[in-house]
Short mmCIF file of C-alpha atoms and ligand atoms in Angstrom, two decimals:
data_model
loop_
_atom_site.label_atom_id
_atom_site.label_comp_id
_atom_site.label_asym_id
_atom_site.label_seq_id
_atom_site.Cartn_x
_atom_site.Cartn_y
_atom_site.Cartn_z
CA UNK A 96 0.00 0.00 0.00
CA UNK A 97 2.91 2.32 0.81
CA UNK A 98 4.70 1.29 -2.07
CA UNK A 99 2.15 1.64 -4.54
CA UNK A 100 1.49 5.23 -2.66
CA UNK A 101 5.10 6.70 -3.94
CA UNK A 102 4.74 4.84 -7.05
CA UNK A 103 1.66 6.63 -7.92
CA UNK A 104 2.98 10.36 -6.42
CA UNK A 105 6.45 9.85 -8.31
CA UNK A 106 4.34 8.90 -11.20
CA UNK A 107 2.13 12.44 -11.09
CA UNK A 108 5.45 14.58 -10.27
CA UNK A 109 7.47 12.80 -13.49
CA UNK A 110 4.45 12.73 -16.23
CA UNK A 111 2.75 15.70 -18.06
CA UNK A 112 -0.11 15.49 -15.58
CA UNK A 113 1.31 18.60 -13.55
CA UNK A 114 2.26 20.41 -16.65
CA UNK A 115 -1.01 20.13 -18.37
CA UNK A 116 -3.31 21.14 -15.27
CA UNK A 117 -0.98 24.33 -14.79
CA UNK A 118 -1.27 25.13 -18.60
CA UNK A 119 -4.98 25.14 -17.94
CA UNK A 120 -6.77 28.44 -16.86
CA UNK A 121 -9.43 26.50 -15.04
CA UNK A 122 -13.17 27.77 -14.03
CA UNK A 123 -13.90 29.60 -10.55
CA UNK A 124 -17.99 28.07 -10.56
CA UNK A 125 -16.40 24.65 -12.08
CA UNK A 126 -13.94 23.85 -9.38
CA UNK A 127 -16.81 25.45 -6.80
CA UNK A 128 -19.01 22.71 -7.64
CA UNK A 129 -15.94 20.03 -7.88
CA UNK A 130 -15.63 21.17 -4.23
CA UNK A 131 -18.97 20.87 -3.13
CA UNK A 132 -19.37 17.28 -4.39
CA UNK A 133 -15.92 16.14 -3.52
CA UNK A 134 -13.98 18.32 -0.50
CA UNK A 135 -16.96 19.98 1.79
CA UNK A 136 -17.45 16.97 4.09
CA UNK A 137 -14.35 17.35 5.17
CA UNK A 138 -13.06 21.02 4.77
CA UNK A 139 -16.82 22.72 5.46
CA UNK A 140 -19.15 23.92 2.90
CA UNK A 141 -17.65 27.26 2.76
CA UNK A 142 -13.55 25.77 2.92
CA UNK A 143 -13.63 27.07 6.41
CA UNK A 144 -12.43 23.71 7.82
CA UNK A 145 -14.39 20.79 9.67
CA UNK A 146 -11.86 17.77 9.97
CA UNK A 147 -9.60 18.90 7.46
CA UNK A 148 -8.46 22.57 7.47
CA UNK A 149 -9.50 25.57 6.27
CA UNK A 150 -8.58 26.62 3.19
CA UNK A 151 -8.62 29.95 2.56
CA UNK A 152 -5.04 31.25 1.92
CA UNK A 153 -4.27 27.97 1.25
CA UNK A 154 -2.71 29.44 -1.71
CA UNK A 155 -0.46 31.47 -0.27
CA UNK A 156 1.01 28.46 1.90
CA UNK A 157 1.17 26.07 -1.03
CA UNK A 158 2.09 26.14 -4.77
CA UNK A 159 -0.12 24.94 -6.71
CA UNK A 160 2.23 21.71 -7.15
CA UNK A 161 2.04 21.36 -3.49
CA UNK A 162 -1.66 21.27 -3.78
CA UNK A 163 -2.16 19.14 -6.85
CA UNK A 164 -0.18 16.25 -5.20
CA UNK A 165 -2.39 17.00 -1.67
CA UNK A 166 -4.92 16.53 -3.42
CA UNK A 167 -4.18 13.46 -5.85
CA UNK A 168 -1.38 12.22 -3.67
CA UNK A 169 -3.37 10.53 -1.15
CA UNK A 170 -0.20 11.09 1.52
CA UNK A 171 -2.04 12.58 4.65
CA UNK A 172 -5.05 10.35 5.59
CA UNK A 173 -8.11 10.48 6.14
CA UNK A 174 -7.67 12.81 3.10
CA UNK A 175 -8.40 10.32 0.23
CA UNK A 176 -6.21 10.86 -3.27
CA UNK A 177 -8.49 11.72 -5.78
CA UNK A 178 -8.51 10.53 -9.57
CA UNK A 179 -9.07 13.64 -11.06
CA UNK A 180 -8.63 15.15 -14.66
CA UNK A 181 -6.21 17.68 -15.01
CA UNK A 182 -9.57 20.24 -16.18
CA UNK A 183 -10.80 19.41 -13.10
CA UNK A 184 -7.50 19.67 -11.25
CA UNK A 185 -7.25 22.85 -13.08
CA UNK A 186 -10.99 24.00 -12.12
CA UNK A 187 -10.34 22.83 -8.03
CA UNK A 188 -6.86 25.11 -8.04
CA UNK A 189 -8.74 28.44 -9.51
CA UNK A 190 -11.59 27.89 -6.90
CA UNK A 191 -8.83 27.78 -4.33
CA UNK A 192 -7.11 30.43 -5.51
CA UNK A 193 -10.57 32.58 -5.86
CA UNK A 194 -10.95 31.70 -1.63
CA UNK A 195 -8.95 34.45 0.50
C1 LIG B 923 -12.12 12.54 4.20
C2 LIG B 923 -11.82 13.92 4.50
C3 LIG B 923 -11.26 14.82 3.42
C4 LIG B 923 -11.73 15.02 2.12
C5 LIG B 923 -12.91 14.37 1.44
C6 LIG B 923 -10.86 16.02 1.55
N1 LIG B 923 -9.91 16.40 2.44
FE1 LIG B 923 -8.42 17.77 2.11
N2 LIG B 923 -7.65 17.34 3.95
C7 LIG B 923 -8.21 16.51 4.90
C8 LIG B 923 -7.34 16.47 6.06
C9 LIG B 923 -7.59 15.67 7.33
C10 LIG B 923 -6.24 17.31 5.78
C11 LIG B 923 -5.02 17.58 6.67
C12 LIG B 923 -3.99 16.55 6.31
C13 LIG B 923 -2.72 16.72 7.09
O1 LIG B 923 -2.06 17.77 6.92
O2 LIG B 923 -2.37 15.81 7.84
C14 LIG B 923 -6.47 17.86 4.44
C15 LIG B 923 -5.62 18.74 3.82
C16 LIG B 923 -5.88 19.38 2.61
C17 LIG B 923 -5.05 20.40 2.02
C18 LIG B 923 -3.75 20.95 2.60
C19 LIG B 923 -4.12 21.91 3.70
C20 LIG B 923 -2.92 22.53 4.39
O3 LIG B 923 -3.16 23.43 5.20
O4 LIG B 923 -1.78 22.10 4.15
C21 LIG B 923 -5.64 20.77 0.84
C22 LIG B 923 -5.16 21.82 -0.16
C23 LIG B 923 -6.84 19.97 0.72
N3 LIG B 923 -6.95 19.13 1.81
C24 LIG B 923 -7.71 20.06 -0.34
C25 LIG B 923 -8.78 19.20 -0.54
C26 LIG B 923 -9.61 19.21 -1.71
C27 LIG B 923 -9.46 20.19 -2.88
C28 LIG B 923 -10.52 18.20 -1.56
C29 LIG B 923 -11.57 17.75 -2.54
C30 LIG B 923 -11.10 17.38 -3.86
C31 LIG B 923 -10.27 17.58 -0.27
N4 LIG B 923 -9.22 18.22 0.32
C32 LIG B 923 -11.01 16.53 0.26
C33 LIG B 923 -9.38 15.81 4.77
C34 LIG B 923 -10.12 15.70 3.60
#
């Protein structure tokens, strides 16, 4: 389980996946309803934190490398990794980025 954990992370760092989602200029409402399917259960309906933390500014404390493997990384349970497009990647970081 570990293994295949740094096999998948060194796989997302080495491949075009990271590349691709920051060529992207993704969609504020998008990645707003990405998060409300996918991330509110956890960091609040309004990112303001619940088990996981808030995220506002979380932007300013992570690059958006930093958050693309968080997020698809899977390295900091209970936080699953999530198998997600880089569109959608793309979508998630602008709605972060749009949260101060
Ligand atoms: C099952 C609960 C859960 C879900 C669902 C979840 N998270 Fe998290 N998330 C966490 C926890 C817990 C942490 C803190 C992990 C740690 O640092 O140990 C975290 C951390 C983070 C961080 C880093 C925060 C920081 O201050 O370093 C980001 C960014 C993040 N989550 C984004 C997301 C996004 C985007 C989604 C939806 C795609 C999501 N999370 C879904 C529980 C969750």
């Amino acid at each position: 389980m570990i293994c295949f954990s740094i096999i998948f992370v060194n796989h997302h760092d080495n491949n075009k996946y990271i590349i691709e989602t920051l060529e992207l200029n993704g969609s504020v409402e998008e990645g707003d309803a990405l998060f409300k399917i996918n991330c509110v259960g956890c960091h609040g309906i309004t990112a303001r934190g619940l088990v996981g933390p808030d995220l506002h500014s979380i932007t300013q404390r992570l690059n958006d490398k930093e958050i693309i493997k968080q997020v698809t990384g899977g390295l900091t349970p209970p936080m699953p990794s999530f198998e997600i497009d880089p569109v959608n990647m793309s979508n998630l970081l602008k709605y972060l980025h749009s949260l101060e």
